[in-house]
CSV table of C-alpha atoms and ligand atoms in Angstrom, one decimal:
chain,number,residue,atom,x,y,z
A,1,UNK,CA,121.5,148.0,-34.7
A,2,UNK,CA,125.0,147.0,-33.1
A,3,UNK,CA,125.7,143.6,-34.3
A,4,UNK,CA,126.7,141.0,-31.8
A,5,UNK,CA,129.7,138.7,-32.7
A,6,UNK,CA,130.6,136.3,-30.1
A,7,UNK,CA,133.9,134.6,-29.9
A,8,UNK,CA,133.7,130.8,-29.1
A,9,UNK,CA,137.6,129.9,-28.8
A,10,UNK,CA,136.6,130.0,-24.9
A,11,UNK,CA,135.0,127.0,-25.0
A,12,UNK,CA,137.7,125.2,-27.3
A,13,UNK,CA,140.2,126.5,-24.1
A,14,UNK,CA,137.8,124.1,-21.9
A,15,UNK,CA,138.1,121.6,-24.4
A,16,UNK,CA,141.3,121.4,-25.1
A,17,UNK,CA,142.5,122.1,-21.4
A,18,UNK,CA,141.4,117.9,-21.2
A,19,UNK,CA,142.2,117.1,-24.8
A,20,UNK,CA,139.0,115.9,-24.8
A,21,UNK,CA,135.7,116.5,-27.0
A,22,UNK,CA,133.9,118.6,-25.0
A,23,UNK,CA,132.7,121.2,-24.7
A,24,UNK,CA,132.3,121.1,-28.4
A,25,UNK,CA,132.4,125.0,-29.8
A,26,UNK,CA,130.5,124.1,-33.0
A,27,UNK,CA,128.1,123.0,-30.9
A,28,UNK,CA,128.3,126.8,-28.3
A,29,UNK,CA,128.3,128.4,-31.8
A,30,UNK,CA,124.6,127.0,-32.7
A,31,UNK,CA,123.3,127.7,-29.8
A,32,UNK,CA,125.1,130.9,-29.6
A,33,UNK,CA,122.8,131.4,-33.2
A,34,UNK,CA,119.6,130.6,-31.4
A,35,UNK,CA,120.5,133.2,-29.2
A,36,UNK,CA,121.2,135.8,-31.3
A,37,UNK,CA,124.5,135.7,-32.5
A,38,UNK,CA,124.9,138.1,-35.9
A,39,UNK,CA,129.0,136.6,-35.7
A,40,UNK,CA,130.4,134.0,-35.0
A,41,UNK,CA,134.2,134.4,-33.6
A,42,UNK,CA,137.5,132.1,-33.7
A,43,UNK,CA,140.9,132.6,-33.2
A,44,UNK,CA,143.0,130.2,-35.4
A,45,UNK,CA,146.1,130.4,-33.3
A,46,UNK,CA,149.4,128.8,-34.6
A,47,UNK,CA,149.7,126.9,-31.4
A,48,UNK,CA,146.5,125.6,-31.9
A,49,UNK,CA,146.0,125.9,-27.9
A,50,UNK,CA,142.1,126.2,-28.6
A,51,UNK,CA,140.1,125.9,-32.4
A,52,UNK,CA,141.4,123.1,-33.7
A,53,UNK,CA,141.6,122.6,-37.6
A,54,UNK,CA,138.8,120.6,-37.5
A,55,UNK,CA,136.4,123.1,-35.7
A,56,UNK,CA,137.5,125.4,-38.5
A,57,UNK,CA,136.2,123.0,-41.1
A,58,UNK,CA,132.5,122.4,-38.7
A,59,UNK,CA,132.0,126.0,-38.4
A,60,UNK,CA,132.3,127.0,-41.8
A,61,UNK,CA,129.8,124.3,-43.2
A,62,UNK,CA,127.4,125.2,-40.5
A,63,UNK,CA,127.8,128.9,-39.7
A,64,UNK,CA,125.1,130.7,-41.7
A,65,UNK,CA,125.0,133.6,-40.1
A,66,UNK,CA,128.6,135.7,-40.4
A,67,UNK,CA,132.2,134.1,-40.1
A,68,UNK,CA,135.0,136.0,-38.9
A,69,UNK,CA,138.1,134.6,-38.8
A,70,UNK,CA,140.6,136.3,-36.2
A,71,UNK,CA,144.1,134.9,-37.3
A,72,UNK,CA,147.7,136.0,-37.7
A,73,UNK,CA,149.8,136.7,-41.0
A,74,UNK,CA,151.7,133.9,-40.8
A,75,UNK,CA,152.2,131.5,-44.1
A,76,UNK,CA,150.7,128.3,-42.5
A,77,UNK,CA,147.5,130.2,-41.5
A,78,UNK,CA,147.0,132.9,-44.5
A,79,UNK,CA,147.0,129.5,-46.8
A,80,UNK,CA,144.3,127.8,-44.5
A,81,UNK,CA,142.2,130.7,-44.5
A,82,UNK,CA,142.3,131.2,-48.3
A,83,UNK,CA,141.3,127.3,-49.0
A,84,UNK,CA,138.7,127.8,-46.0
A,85,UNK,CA,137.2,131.5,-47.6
A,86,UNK,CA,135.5,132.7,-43.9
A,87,UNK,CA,133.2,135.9,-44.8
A,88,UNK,CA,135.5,138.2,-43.1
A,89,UNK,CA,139.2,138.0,-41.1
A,90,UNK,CA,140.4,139.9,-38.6
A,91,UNK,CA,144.3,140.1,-38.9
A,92,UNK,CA,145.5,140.2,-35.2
A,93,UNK,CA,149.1,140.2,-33.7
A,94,UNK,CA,150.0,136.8,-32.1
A,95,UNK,CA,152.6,136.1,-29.5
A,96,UNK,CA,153.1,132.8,-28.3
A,97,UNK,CA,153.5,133.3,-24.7
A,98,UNK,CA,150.7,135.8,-24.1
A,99,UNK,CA,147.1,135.1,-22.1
A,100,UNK,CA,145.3,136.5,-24.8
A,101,UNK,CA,145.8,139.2,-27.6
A,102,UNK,CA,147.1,141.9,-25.9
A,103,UNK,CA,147.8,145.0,-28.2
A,104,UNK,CA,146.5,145.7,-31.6
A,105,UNK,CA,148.4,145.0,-35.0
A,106,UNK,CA,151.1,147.2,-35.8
A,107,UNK,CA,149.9,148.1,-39.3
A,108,UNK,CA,152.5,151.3,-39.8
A,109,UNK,CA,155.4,148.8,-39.6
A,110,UNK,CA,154.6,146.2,-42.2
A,111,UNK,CA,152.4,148.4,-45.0
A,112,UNK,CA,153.8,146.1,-47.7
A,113,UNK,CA,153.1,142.5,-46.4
A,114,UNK,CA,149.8,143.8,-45.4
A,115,UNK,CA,148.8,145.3,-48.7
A,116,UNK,CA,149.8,142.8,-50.5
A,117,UNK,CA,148.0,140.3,-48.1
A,118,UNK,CA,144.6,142.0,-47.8
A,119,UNK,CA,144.7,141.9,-52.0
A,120,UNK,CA,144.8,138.5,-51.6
A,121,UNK,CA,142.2,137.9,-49.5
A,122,UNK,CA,140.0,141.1,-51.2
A,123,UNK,CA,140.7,138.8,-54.5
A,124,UNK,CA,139.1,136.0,-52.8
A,125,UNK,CA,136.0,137.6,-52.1
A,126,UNK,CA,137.1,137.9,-47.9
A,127,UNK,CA,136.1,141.2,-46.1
A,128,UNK,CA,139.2,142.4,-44.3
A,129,UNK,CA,139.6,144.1,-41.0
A,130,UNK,CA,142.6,145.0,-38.5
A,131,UNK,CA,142.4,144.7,-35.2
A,132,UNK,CA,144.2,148.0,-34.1
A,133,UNK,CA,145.0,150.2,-31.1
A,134,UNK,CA,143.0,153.5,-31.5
A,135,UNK,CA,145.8,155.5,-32.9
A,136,UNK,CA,145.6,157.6,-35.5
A,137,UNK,CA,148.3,156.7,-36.9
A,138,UNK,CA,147.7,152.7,-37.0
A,139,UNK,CA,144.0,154.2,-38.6
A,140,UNK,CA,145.3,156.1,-41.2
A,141,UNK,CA,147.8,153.0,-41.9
A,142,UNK,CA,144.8,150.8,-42.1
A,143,UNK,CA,142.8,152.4,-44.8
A,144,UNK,CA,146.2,153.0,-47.0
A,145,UNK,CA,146.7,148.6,-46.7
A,146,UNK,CA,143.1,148.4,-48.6
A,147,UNK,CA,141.5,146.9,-45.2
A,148,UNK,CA,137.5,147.6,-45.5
A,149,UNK,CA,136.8,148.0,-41.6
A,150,UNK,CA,139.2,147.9,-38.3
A,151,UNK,CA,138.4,146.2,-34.9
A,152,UNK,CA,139.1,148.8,-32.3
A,153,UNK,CA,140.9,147.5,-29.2
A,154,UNK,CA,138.6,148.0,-26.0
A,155,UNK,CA,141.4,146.3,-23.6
A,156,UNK,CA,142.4,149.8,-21.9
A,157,UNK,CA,138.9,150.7,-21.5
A,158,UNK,CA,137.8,147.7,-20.0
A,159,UNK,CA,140.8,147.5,-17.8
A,160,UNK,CA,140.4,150.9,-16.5
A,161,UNK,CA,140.7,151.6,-12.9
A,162,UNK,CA,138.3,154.7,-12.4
A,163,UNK,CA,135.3,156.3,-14.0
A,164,UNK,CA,137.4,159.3,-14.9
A,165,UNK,CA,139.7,157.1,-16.4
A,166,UNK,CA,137.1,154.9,-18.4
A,167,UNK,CA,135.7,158.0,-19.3
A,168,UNK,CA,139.2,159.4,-21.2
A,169,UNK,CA,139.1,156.1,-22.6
A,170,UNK,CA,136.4,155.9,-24.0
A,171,UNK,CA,136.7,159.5,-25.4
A,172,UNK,CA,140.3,158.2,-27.3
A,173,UNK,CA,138.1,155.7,-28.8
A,174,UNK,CA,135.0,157.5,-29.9
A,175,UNK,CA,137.9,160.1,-31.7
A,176,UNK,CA,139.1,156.4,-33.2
A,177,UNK,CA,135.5,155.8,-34.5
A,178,UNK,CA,135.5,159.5,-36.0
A,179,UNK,CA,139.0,159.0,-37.9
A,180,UNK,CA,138.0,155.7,-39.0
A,181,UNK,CA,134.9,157.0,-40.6
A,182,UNK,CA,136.5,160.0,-41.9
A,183,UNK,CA,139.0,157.6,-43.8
A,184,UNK,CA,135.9,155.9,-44.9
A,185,UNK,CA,136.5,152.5,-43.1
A,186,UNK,CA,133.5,150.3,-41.2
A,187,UNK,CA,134.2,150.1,-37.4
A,188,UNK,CA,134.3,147.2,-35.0
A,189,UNK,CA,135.3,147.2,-31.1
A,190,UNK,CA,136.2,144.3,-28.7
A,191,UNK,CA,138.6,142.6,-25.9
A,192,UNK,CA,137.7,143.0,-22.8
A,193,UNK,CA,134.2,143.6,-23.0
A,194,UNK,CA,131.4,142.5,-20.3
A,195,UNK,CA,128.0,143.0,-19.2
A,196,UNK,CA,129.0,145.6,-16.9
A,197,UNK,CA,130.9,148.1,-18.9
A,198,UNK,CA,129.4,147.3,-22.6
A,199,UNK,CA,126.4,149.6,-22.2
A,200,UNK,CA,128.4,152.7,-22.4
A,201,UNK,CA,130.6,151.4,-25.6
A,202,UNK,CA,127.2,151.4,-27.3
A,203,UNK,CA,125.6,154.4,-26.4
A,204,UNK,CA,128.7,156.6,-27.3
A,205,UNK,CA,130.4,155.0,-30.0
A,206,UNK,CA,129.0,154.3,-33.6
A,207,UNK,CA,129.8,150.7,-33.5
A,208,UNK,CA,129.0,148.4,-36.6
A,209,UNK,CA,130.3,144.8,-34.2
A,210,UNK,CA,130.9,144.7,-30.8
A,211,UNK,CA,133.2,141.4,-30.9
A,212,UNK,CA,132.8,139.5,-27.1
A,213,UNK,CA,133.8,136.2,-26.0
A,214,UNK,CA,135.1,135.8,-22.3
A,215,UNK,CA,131.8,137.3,-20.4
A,216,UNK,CA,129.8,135.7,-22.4
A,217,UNK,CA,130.8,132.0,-22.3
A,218,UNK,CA,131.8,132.9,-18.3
A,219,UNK,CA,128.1,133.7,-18.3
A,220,UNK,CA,127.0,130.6,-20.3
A,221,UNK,CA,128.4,128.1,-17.5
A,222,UNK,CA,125.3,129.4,-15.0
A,223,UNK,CA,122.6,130.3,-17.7
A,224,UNK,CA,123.7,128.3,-20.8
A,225,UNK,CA,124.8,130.3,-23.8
A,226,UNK,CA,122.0,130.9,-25.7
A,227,UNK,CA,120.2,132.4,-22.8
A,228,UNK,CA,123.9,134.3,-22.3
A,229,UNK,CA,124.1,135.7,-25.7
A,230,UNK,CA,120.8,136.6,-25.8
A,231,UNK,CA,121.4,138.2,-22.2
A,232,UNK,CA,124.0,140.7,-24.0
A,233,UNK,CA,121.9,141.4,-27.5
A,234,UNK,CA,119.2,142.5,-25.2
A,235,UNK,CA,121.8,145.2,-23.5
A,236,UNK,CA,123.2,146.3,-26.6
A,237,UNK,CA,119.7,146.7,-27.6
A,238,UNK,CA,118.2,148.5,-24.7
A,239,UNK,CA,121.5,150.8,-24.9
A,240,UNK,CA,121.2,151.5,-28.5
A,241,UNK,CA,117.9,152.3,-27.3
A,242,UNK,CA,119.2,155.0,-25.1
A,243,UNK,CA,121.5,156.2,-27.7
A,244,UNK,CA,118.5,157.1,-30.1
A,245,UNK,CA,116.7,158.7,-27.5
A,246,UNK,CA,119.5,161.3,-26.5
B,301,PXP,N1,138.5,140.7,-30.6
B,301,PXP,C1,139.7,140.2,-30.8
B,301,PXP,C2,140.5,140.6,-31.9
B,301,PXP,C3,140.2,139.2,-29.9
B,301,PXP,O1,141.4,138.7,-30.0
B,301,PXP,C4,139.4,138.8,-28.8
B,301,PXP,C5,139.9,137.8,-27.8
B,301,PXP,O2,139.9,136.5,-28.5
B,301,PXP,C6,138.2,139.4,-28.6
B,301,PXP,C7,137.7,140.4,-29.5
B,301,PXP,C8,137.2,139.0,-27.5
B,301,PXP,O3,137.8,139.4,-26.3
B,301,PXP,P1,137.2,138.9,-25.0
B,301,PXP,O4,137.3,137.4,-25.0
B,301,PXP,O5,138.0,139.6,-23.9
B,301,PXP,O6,135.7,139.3,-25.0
């Protein structure tokens, strides 16, 4: 089965548009477990303009599921996450001004830093993965840097326009999935994903996690988050469904 990760920096971004203490996203991530979570999500930015340090330090005492870390290359941040030893990091490009992460790392660009990097964090017993555009090239790239899986970038898929367009898409990406495999790396997708146009990521792509955050916790404000996530693991699971039976 797809594996569900859901990314809880959302409801930091509540937080922390009060400074305040709530909504508190340790607490989203334990009910996000009761409701199926396999992963739990954050986004250590450098900014620090949702997970605070402190939420860092909750989630991995009381995580027991899967921790992935999503978080820069930057010195500051590499250190944390080696004294902090999440389960797996997601290296992801990180630009002060923008919304949210919008384009995957540029892996062909900086093969050095990275290898060297993802030794690092291999010799700390982290499991690695990049968050990439589907491009062969950044692919390719990916495996020669020692990283054990990639996240694929859904952005352009879930931003298409037209069905003929999400359908291209979504082609680009299943090709992604095939490289990826072929060069013997595990495959993860997300950004951008919802309840409306996850069911077709599932039942055409082999997927290990489908990494979602923004639906989901837009969801939890009406139904509550546990009933949210479990809202979405019971799509992926009636897709997957669909996908065995074809
Ligand atoms: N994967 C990565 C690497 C991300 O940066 C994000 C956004 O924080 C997500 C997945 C989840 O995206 P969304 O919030 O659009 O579901």
């Amino acid at each position: 089965m797809i594996k569900l990760g859901v990314n809880v920096d959302h409801v930091a971004t509540i937080r922390q548009a009060r400074m305040t203490y709530e909504p508190d996203p340790v607490t989203a991530a334990g009910l996000a477990d009761l409701g199926g979570a396999d992963v739990i999500t954050i986004h250590l930015r450098e900014d620090r303009r949702h997970i605070q340090d402190r939420d860092l330090d909750l989630l991995r005492e009381t995580v027991f599921t899967k921790l992935n870390l999503e978080m820069a290359t930057s010195q500051e941040i590499v250190d944390i996450a080696l004294k902090l030893k999440p389960a797996q990091i997601t290296l992801v490009p990180e630009k002060r001004q923008e919304i949210t992460t919008e384009g995957g790392l540029s892996v062909t660009t900086q093969k050095k830093m990275l290898t060297d990097l993802i030794k690092r964090f291999k010799d700390n017993d982290i499991y690695v993965s990049l968050f990439i555009d589907p491009d062969k090239d950044q692919i390719i790239a990916s495996s020669d840097v020692g990283a054990q899986s990639i996240e694929l970038h859904t952005g352009s898929y879930a931003n298409a326009e037209s069905e003929e367009q999400s359908t291209k898409l979504l082609k680009i990406l299943n090709e992604a999935v095939g490289i990826a495999q072929n060069q013997g790396l595990r495959v993860n997708a997300g950004h951008g994903l919802t309840y409306k146009n996850t069911g077709p990521v599932v039942e055409q792509l082999d997927i290990e996690e489908l990494h979602i955050g923004h639906s989901i916790v837009s969801r939890a404000i009406f139904v509550g988050i546990e009933a949210a996530v479990r809202e979405m693991k019971d799509l992926i699971y009636k897709h997957y469904m669909i996908k065995q039976s074809l």
